[in-house]
Amino acid sequence: SKDEEVSAPVTAESEVKGIMAPETSPRPVSRSRDVDNDTIQQQISEHEGQTNYPYKDSLGKWTVGIGHLIGDGSDKALANSKYKKYSEDNPMPESEVAELFQKDLKKHRKIAEGYDFYDGMSETGKRAILDLTFNMGDFLNKKKGDGTYVWKKLRTQLANGDWDAAADNLLSAESVSYT
């Protein structure tokens, strides 16, 4: 069935990396097409944090809720946004944070599901790709100034199902500099 659970062995290295093919998954793998919204929200919330009023992220861009970039992240974008009314003393309601997150997730899920390799990934791999698109947008199609893909090697690794090499690539210092 489409939601059949499968147990499989795991290696310590693949568990740490987070992008795993179904045969190396540390827990049962859901064969369903989608990653559960609550699960991915919890994962992204753990990575992003949640602040119910505007704050500057690690890149100095205005953000609100669970990693929602306000416009282009500039002071002008915040000043022209509906989020400027929120503060530590007047935080955004939880329901609005959740609604904003779901809107962002829908956009980023569409990007992730557009990658040819996505459907063949384990649930853990799909969560990793959703997390990456949430943080970096359409990261696989980003290009350098000379027109070459930033993630050229990663594109090939993911297309070929070489999950461990893709995880190594993502963890490399060269790759991290592009986030």
mmCIF file of C-alpha atoms in Angstrom:
data_model
loop_
_atom_site.group_PDB
_atom_site.id
_atom_site.type_symbol
_atom_site.label_atom_id
_atom_site.label_comp_id
_atom_site.label_asym_id
_atom_site.label_seq_id
_atom_site.Cartn_x
_atom_site.Cartn_y
_atom_site.Cartn_z
ATOM 1 C CA SER A 1 0.000 0.000 0.000
ATOM 2 C CA LYS A 2 1.108 3.596 -0.449
ATOM 3 C CA ASP A 3 1.571 4.089 3.316
ATOM 4 C CA GLU A 4 3.309 0.760 3.929
ATOM 5 C CA GLU A 5 6.009 0.980 6.609
ATOM 6 C CA VAL A 6 9.411 -0.565 5.926
ATOM 7 C CA SER A 7 12.171 -1.077 8.504
ATOM 8 C CA ALA A 8 15.744 -0.909 7.263
ATOM 9 C CA PRO A 9 19.327 -0.808 8.595
ATOM 10 C CA VAL A 10 21.173 2.432 9.246
ATOM 11 C CA THR A 11 24.781 3.549 9.335
ATOM 12 C CA ALA A 12 25.916 6.187 11.822
ATOM 13 C CA GLU A 13 27.264 8.302 8.961
ATOM 14 C CA SER A 14 23.997 8.279 7.022
ATOM 15 C CA GLU A 15 21.976 9.052 10.150
ATOM 16 C CA VAL A 16 24.065 12.163 10.849
ATOM 17 C CA LYS A 17 23.876 13.343 7.243
ATOM 18 C CA GLY A 18 20.089 13.395 7.104
ATOM 19 C CA ILE A 19 19.639 12.593 3.417
ATOM 20 C CA MET A 20 19.142 8.879 3.118
ATOM 21 C CA ALA A 21 17.942 6.499 0.492
ATOM 22 C CA PRO A 22 15.106 4.246 1.663
ATOM 23 C CA GLU A 23 17.458 1.308 2.169
ATOM 24 C CA THR A 24 19.549 3.194 4.751
ATOM 25 C CA SER A 25 16.769 4.861 6.726
ATOM 26 C CA PRO A 26 17.034 4.629 10.532
ATOM 27 C CA ARG A 27 13.283 4.322 11.056
ATOM 28 C CA PRO A 28 10.279 3.146 9.106
ATOM 29 C CA VAL A 29 9.948 4.925 5.783
ATOM 30 C CA SER A 30 6.561 6.206 4.712
ATOM 31 C CA ARG A 31 5.868 5.346 1.105
ATOM 32 C CA SER A 32 3.349 8.172 0.830
ATOM 33 C CA ARG A 33 4.113 11.031 -1.581
ATOM 34 C CA ASP A 34 3.977 13.823 0.962
ATOM 35 C CA VAL A 35 5.824 14.607 4.157
ATOM 36 C CA ASP A 36 3.356 15.360 6.962
ATOM 37 C CA ASN A 37 2.942 19.126 7.472
ATOM 38 C CA ASP A 38 3.176 18.873 11.281
ATOM 39 C CA THR A 39 6.422 16.882 11.055
ATOM 40 C CA ILE A 40 8.109 19.304 8.662
ATOM 41 C CA GLN A 41 6.832 22.311 10.635
ATOM 42 C CA GLN A 42 8.390 20.895 13.800
ATOM 43 C CA GLN A 43 11.671 20.205 11.991
ATOM 44 C CA ILE A 44 11.886 23.638 10.387
ATOM 45 C CA SER A 45 10.816 25.318 13.647
ATOM 46 C CA GLU A 46 13.683 23.571 15.435
ATOM 47 C CA HIS A 47 16.155 24.846 12.813
ATOM 48 C CA GLU A 48 14.676 28.318 12.308
ATOM 49 C CA GLY A 49 13.222 29.011 15.712
ATOM 50 C CA GLN A 50 9.973 30.929 16.078
ATOM 51 C CA THR A 51 9.723 34.596 16.917
ATOM 52 C CA ASN A 52 6.267 36.141 16.762
ATOM 53 C CA TYR A 53 7.505 39.639 15.943
ATOM 54 C CA PRO A 54 10.005 40.995 13.389
ATOM 55 C CA TYR A 55 13.671 40.252 14.037
ATOM 56 C CA LYS A 56 16.863 40.289 11.998
ATOM 57 C CA ASP A 57 18.048 36.842 10.976
ATOM 58 C CA SER A 58 21.676 35.683 10.798
ATOM 59 C CA LEU A 59 22.070 37.509 7.471
ATOM 60 C CA GLY A 60 20.645 40.747 8.895
ATOM 61 C CA LYS A 61 17.324 40.430 7.052
ATOM 62 C CA TRP A 62 13.948 41.161 8.643
ATOM 63 C CA THR A 63 12.090 37.951 9.353
ATOM 64 C CA VAL A 64 9.007 36.987 11.376
ATOM 65 C CA GLY A 65 7.375 33.810 12.676
ATOM 66 C CA ILE A 66 9.093 30.628 11.531
ATOM 67 C CA GLY A 67 11.723 31.990 9.161
ATOM 68 C CA HIS A 68 9.373 34.078 7.007
ATOM 69 C CA LEU A 69 11.417 36.678 5.135
ATOM 70 C CA ILE A 70 9.625 40.030 5.119
ATOM 71 C CA GLY A 71 9.795 41.195 1.499
ATOM 72 C CA ASP A 72 13.471 41.467 0.573
ATOM 73 C CA GLY A 73 14.413 41.663 4.269
ATOM 74 C CA SER A 74 15.277 45.364 4.156
ATOM 75 C CA ASP A 75 14.272 48.057 6.632
ATOM 76 C CA LYS A 76 12.028 49.507 3.916
ATOM 77 C CA ALA A 77 10.304 46.143 3.428
ATOM 78 C CA LEU A 78 9.550 45.932 7.147
ATOM 79 C CA ALA A 79 8.307 49.552 7.264
ATOM 80 C CA ASN A 80 5.903 48.802 4.385
ATOM 81 C CA SER A 81 4.694 45.460 5.767
ATOM 82 C CA LYS A 82 1.738 44.463 7.894
ATOM 83 C CA TYR A 83 4.243 42.854 10.292
ATOM 84 C CA LYS A 84 5.617 46.177 11.600
ATOM 85 C CA LYS A 85 2.765 46.295 14.118
ATOM 86 C CA TYR A 86 4.114 43.262 15.970
ATOM 87 C CA SER A 87 6.620 43.526 18.791
ATOM 88 C CA GLU A 88 7.754 41.623 21.859
ATOM 89 C CA ASP A 89 4.923 43.331 23.758
ATOM 90 C CA ASN A 90 2.418 42.753 20.932
ATOM 91 C CA PRO A 91 3.371 39.432 19.297
ATOM 92 C CA MET A 92 1.783 37.931 16.214
ATOM 93 C CA PRO A 93 -0.954 35.445 17.186
ATOM 94 C CA GLU A 94 0.004 31.761 16.946
ATOM 95 C CA SER A 95 -2.770 31.204 14.398
ATOM 96 C CA GLU A 96 -1.244 33.816 12.093
ATOM 97 C CA VAL A 97 2.258 32.329 12.515
ATOM 98 C CA ALA A 98 0.875 28.900 11.597
ATOM 99 C CA GLU A 99 -1.014 30.272 8.599
ATOM 100 C CA LEU A 100 2.069 32.135 7.359
ATOM 101 C CA PHE A 101 4.216 29.027 7.767
ATOM 102 C CA GLN A 102 1.735 26.874 5.834
ATOM 103 C CA LYS A 103 1.693 29.426 2.999
ATOM 104 C CA ASP A 104 5.509 29.412 2.879
ATOM 105 C CA LEU A 105 5.635 25.615 3.107
ATOM 106 C CA LYS A 106 3.211 25.261 0.183
ATOM 107 C CA LYS A 107 5.499 27.416 -1.967
ATOM 108 C CA HIS A 108 8.641 25.511 -0.970
ATOM 109 C CA ARG A 109 6.973 22.092 -1.226
ATOM 110 C CA LYS A 110 6.091 22.934 -4.849
ATOM 111 C CA ILE A 111 9.772 23.686 -5.537
ATOM 112 C CA ALA A 112 10.940 20.451 -3.857
ATOM 113 C CA GLU A 113 8.335 18.290 -5.594
ATOM 114 C CA GLY A 114 9.495 19.748 -8.906
ATOM 115 C CA TYR A 115 12.917 18.132 -8.554
ATOM 116 C CA ASP A 116 13.038 14.903 -10.577
ATOM 117 C CA PHE A 117 14.660 12.927 -7.753
ATOM 118 C CA TYR A 118 12.243 14.002 -4.987
ATOM 119 C CA ASP A 119 9.649 11.232 -5.354
ATOM 120 C CA GLY A 120 12.360 8.562 -5.120
ATOM 121 C CA MET A 121 13.687 9.818 -1.796
ATOM 122 C CA SER A 122 12.987 8.470 1.665
ATOM 123 C CA GLU A 123 10.815 10.548 3.986
ATOM 124 C CA THR A 124 13.969 11.742 5.731
ATOM 125 C CA GLY A 125 15.488 12.808 2.424
ATOM 126 C CA LYS A 126 12.298 14.618 1.431
ATOM 127 C CA ARG A 127 12.296 16.474 4.759
ATOM 128 C CA ALA A 128 15.908 17.513 4.152
ATOM 129 C CA ILE A 129 15.082 18.842 0.679
ATOM 130 C CA LEU A 130 12.000 20.678 2.002
ATOM 131 C CA ASP A 131 14.152 22.213 4.738
ATOM 132 C CA LEU A 132 16.746 23.316 2.169
ATOM 133 C CA THR A 133 14.143 24.887 -0.117
ATOM 134 C CA PHE A 134 12.598 26.627 2.893
ATOM 135 C CA ASN A 135 15.972 28.186 3.714
ATOM 136 C CA MET A 136 17.386 28.761 0.237
ATOM 137 C CA GLY A 137 14.492 28.642 -2.218
ATOM 138 C CA ASP A 138 15.169 26.841 -5.493
ATOM 139 C CA PHE A 139 18.757 26.103 -4.478
ATOM 140 C CA LEU A 140 19.447 23.570 -7.228
ATOM 141 C CA ASN A 141 18.790 26.126 -9.959
ATOM 142 C CA LYS A 142 20.819 28.995 -8.459
ATOM 143 C CA LYS A 143 23.592 30.177 -10.731
ATOM 144 C CA LYS A 144 26.885 31.974 -10.200
ATOM 145 C CA GLY A 145 27.720 35.219 -11.978
ATOM 146 C CA ASP A 146 29.326 33.247 -14.827
ATOM 147 C CA GLY A 147 26.082 31.339 -15.459
ATOM 148 C CA THR A 148 27.202 27.990 -14.020
ATOM 149 C CA TYR A 149 25.154 26.251 -11.361
ATOM 150 C CA VAL A 150 26.232 26.930 -7.778
ATOM 151 C CA TRP A 151 25.350 23.341 -6.871
ATOM 152 C CA LYS A 152 26.415 21.604 -10.134
ATOM 153 C CA LYS A 153 27.911 18.546 -8.423
ATOM 154 C CA LEU A 154 24.965 18.297 -6.018
ATOM 155 C CA ARG A 155 22.491 18.349 -8.918
ATOM 156 C CA THR A 156 24.232 15.326 -10.447
ATOM 157 C CA GLN A 157 24.517 13.486 -7.125
ATOM 158 C CA LEU A 158 20.822 13.908 -6.335
ATOM 159 C CA ALA A 159 19.747 13.030 -9.884
ATOM 160 C CA ASN A 160 21.786 9.811 -9.596
ATOM 161 C CA GLY A 161 20.457 8.945 -6.133
ATOM 162 C CA ASP A 162 23.947 9.257 -4.611
ATOM 163 C CA TRP A 163 22.558 10.407 -1.252
ATOM 164 C CA ASP A 164 25.755 10.041 0.796
ATOM 165 C CA ALA A 165 27.817 12.078 -1.691
ATOM 166 C CA ALA A 166 25.046 14.698 -1.810
ATOM 167 C CA ALA A 167 25.053 14.899 1.988
ATOM 168 C CA ASP A 168 28.856 15.262 2.017
ATOM 169 C CA ASN A 169 28.546 18.021 -0.580
ATOM 170 C CA LEU A 170 25.953 19.872 1.509
ATOM 171 C CA LEU A 171 28.115 19.587 4.611
ATOM 172 C CA SER A 172 31.257 20.852 2.859
ATOM 173 C CA ALA A 173 32.594 24.306 3.666
ATOM 174 C CA GLU A 174 32.392 25.290 -0.035
ATOM 175 C CA SER A 175 28.678 24.506 -0.162
ATOM 176 C CA VAL A 176 27.869 26.188 3.140
ATOM 177 C CA SER A 177 29.265 29.472 1.827
ATOM 178 C CA TYR A 178 26.396 29.624 -0.676
ATOM 179 C CA THR A 179 23.607 29.537 1.921
#
